[in-house]
CSV table of N, CA and C in Angstrom, one decimal:
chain,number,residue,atom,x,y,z
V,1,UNK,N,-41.5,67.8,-12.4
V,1,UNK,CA,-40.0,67.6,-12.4
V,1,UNK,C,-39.6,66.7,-11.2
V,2,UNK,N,-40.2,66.9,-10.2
V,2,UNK,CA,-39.5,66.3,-8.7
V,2,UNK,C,-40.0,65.2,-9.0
V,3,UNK,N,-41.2,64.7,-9.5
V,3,UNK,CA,-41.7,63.1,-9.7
V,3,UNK,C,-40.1,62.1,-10.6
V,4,UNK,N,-39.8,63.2,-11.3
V,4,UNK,CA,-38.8,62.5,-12.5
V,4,UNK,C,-37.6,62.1,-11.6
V,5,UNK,N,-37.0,63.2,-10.9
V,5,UNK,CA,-35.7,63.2,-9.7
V,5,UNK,C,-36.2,62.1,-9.2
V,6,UNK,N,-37.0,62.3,-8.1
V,6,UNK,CA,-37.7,60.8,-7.0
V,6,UNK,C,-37.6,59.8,-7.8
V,7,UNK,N,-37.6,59.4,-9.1
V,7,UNK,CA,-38.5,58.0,-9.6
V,7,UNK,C,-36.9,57.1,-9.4
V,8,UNK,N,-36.9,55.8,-8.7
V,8,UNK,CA,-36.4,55.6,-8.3
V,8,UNK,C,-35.2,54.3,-9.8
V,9,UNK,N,-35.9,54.8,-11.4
V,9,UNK,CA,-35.1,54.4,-11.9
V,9,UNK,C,-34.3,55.4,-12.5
V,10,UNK,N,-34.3,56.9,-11.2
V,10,UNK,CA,-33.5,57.9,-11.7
V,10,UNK,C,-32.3,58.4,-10.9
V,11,UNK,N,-32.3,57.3,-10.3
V,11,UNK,CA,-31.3,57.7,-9.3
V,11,UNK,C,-30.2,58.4,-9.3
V,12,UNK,N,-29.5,58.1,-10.7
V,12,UNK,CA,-28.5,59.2,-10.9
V,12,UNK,C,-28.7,60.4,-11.0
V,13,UNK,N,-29.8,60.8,-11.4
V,13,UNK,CA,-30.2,62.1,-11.0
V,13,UNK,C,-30.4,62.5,-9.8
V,14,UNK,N,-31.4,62.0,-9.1
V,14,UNK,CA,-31.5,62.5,-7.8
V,14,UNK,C,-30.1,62.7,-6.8
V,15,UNK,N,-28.8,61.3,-7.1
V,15,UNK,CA,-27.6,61.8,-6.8
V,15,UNK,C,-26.8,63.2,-7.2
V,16,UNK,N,-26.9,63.7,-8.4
V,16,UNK,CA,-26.2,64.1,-8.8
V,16,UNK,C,-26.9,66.1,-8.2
V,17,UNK,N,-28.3,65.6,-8.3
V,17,UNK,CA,-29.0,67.4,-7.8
V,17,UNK,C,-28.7,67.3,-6.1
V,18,UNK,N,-28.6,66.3,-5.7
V,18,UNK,CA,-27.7,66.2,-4.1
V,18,UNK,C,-26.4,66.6,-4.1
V,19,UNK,N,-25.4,66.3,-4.9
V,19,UNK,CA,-24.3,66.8,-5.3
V,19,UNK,C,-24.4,68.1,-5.3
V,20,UNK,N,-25.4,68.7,-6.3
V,20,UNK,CA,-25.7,70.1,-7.1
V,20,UNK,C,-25.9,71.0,-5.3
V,21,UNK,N,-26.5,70.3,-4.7
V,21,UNK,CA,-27.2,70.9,-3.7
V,21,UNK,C,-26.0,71.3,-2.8
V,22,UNK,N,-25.1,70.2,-2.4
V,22,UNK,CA,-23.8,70.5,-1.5
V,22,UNK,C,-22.6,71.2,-1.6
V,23,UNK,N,-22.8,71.4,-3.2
V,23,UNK,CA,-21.9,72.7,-3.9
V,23,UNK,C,-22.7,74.4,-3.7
V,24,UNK,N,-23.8,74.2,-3.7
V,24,UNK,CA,-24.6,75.4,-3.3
V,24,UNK,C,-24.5,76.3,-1.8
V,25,UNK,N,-24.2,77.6,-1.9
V,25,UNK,CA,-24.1,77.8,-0.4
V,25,UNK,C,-25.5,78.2,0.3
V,26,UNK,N,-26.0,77.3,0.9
V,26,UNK,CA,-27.3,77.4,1.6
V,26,UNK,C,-27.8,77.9,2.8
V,27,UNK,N,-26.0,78.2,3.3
V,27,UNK,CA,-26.2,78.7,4.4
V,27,UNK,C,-27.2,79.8,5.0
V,28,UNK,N,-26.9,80.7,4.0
V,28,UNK,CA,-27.7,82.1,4.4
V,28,UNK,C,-29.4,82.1,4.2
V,29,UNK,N,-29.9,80.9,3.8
V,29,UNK,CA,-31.3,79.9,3.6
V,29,UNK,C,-31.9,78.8,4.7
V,30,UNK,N,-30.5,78.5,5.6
V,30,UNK,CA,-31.0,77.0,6.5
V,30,UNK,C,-32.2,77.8,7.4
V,31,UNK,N,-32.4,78.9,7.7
V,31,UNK,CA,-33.3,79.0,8.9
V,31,UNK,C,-34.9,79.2,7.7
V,32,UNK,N,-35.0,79.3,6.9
V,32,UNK,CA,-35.8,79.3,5.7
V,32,UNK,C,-36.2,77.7,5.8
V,33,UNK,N,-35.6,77.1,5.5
V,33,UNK,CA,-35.4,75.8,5.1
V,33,UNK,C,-36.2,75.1,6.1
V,34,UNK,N,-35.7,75.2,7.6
V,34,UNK,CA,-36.4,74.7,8.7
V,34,UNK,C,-37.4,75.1,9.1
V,35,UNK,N,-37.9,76.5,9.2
V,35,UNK,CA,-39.0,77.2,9.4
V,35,UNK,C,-40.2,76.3,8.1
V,36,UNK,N,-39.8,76.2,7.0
V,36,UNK,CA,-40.6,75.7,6.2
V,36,UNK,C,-41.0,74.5,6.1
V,37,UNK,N,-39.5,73.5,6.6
V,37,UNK,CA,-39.6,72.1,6.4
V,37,UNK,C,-39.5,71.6,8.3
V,38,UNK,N,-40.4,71.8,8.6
V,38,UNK,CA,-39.6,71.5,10.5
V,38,UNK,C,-39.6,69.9,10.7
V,39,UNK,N,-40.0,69.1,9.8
V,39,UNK,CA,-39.8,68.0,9.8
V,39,UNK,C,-38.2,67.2,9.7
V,40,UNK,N,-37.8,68.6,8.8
V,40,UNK,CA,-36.3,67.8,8.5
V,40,UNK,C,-35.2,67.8,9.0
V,41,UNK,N,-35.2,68.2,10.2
V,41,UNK,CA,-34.0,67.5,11.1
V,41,UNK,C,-33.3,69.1,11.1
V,42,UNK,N,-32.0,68.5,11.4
V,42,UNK,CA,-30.3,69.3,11.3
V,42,UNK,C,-29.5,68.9,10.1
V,43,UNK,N,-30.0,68.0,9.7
V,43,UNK,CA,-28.8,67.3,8.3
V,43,UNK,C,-29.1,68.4,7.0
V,44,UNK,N,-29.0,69.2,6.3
V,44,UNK,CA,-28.8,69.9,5.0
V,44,UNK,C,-27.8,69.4,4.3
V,45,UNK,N,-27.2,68.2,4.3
V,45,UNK,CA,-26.4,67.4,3.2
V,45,UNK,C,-27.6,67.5,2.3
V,46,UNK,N,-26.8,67.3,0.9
V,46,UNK,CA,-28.0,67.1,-0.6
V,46,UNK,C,-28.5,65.4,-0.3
V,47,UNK,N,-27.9,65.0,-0.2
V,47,UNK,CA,-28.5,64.0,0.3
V,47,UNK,C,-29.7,63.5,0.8
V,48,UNK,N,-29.9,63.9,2.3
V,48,UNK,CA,-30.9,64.5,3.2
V,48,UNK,C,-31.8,65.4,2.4
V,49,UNK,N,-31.5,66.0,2.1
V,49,UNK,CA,-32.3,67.1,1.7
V,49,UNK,C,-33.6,66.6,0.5
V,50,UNK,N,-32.6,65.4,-0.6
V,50,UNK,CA,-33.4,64.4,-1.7
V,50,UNK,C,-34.0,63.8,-0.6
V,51,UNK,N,-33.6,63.1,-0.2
V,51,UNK,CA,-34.9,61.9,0.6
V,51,UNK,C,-35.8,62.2,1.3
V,52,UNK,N,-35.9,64.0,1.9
V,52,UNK,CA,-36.6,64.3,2.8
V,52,UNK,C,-37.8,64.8,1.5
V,53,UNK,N,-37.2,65.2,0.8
V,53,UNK,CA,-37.8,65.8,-0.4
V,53,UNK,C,-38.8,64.9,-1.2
V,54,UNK,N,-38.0,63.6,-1.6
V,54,UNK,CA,-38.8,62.5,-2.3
V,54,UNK,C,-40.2,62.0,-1.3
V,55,UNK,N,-39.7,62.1,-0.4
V,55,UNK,CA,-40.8,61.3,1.1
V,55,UNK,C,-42.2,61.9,0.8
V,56,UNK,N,-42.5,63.7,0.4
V,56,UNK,CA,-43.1,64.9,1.1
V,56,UNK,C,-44.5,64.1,-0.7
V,57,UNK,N,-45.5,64.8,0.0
V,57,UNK,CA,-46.7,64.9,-1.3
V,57,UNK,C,-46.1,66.1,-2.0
V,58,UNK,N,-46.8,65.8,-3.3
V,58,UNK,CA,-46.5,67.4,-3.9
V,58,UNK,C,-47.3,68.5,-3.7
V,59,UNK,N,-48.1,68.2,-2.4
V,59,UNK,CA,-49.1,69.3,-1.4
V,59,UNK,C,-47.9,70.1,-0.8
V,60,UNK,N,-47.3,68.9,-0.2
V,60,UNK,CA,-46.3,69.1,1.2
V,60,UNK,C,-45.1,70.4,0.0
V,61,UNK,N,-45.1,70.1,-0.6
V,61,UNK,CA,-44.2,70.6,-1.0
V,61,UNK,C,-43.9,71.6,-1.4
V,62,UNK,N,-45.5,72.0,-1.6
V,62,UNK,CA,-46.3,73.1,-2.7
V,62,UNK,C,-46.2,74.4,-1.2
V,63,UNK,N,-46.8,73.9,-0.6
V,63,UNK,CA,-46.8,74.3,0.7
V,63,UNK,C,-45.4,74.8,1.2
V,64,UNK,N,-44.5,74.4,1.4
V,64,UNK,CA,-43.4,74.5,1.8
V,64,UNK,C,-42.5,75.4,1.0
V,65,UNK,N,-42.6,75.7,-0.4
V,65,UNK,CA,-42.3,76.1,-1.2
V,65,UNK,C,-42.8,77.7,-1.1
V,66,UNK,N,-44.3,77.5,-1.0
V,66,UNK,CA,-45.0,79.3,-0.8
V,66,UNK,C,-44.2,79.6,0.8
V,67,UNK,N,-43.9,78.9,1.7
V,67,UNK,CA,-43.2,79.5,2.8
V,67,UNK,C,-42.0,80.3,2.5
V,68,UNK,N,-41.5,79.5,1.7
V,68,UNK,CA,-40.2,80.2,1.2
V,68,UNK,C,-40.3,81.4,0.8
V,69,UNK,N,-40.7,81.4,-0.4
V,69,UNK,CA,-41.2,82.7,-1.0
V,69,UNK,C,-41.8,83.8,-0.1
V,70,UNK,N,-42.4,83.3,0.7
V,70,UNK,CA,-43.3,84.1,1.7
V,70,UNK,C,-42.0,84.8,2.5
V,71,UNK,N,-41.2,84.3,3.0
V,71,UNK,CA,-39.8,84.4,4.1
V,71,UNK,C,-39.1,84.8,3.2
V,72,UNK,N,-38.8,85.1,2.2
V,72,UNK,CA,-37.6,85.8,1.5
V,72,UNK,C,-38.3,86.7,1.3
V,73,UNK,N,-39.6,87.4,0.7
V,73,UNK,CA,-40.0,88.1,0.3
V,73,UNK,C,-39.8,89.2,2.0
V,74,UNK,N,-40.4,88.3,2.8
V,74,UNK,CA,-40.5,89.4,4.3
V,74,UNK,C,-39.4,89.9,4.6
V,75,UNK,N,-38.1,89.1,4.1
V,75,UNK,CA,-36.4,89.5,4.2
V,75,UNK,C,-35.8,90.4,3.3
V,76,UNK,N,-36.7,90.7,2.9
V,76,UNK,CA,-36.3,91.7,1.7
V,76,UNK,C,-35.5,91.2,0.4
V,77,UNK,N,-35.3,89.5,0.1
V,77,UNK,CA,-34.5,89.0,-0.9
V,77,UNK,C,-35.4,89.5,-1.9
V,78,UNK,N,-34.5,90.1,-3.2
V,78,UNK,CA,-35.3,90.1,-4.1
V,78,UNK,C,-36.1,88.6,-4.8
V,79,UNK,N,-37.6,88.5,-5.6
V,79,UNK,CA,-38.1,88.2,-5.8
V,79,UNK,C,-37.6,87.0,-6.9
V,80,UNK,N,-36.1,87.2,-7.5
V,80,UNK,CA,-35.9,86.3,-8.4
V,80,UNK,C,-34.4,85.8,-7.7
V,81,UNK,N,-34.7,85.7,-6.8
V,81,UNK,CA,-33.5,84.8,-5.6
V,81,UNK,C,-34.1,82.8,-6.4
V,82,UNK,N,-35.0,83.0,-6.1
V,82,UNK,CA,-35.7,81.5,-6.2
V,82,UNK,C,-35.3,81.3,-7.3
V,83,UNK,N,-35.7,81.9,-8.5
V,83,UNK,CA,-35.1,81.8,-10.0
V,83,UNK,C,-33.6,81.6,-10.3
V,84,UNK,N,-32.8,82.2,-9.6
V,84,UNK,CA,-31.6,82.1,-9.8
V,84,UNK,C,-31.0,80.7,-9.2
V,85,UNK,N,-31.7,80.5,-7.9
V,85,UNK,CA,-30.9,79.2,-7.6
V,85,UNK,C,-31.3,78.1,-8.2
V,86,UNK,N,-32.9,78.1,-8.4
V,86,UNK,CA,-33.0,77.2,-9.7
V,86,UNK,C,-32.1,77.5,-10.6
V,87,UNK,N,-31.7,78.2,-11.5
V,87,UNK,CA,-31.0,78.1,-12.6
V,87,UNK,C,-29.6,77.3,-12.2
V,88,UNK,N,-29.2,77.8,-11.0
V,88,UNK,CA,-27.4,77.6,-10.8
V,88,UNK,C,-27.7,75.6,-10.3
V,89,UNK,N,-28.9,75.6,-10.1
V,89,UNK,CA,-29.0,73.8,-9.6
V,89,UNK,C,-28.9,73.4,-11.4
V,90,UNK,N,-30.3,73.7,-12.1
V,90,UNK,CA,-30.2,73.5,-13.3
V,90,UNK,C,-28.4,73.2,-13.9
V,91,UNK,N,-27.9,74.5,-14.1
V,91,UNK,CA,-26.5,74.3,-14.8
V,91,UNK,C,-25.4,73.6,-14.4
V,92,UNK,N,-25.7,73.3,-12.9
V,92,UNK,CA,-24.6,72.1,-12.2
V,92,UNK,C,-25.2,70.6,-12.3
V,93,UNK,N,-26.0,70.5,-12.9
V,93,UNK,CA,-26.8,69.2,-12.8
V,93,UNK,C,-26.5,68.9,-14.8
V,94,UNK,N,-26.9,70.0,-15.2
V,94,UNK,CA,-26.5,69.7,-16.6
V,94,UNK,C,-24.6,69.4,-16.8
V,95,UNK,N,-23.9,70.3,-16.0
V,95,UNK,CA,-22.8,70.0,-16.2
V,95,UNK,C,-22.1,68.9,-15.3
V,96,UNK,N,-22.7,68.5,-14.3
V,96,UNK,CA,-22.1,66.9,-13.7
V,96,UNK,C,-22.6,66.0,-15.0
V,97,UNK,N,-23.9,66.3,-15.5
V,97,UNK,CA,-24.5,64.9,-16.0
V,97,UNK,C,-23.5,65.2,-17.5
V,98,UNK,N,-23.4,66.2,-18.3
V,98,UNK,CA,-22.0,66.0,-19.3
V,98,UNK,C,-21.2,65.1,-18.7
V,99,UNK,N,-20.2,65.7,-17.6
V,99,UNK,CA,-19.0,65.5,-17.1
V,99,UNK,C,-19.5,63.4,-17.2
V,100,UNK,N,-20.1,63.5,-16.8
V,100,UNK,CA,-20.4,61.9,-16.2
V,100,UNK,C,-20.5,61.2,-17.2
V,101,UNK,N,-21.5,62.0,-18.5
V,101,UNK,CA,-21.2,61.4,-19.9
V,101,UNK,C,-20.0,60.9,-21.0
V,102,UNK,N,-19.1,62.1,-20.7
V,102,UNK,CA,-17.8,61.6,-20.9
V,102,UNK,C,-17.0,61.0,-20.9
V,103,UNK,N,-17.0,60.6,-18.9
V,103,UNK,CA,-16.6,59.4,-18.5
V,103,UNK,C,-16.5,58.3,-18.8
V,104,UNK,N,-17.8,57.9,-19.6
V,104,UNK,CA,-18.0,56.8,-19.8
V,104,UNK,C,-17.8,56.4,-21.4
């Protein structure tokens, strides 16, 4: 899926899950985020977040991903934390990309 976002004749999407990402509260995740990603700066705009994302191999990412998991699990988040925000990116990404359909 992240190959499809990155491919750069998808740009609307990759815009739009940056959007999805800036409506999400991620606060209570940024020290997750940096422990995992220490490459990526201070910026957590959706933005930032796609380009640092599109940059990474899908090692880098695979990698960065079991940290997560690994760090919520030691936080005591339940185990379908990860599932859920997948879903709520999912349904804001399907409903900008309606919304955007209409528009037009």
């Amino acid at each position: 899926m992240i190959e499809m976002v990155c491919d750069e004749d998808n740009n609307e999407i990759k815009e739009t899950v940056g959007m999805c990402i800036d409506e999400m509260d991620i606060e209570q995740y940024k020290d997750i985020i940096k422990e995992c990603n220490p490459e990526l700066g201070d910026d957590y705009s959706g933005k930032a977040l796609m380009e640092y994302t599109c940059e990474r191999t899908l090692e880098e990412l695979d990698e960065a991903d079991k940290c997560a998991k690994e760090m919520l699990k030691e936080r005591g988040d339940d185990e379908d934390t990860d599932k859920k925000m997948m879903q709520d990116m999912k349904k804001c990404v399907e409903r900008r990309m309606s919304e955007e359909r209409k528009r037009r």
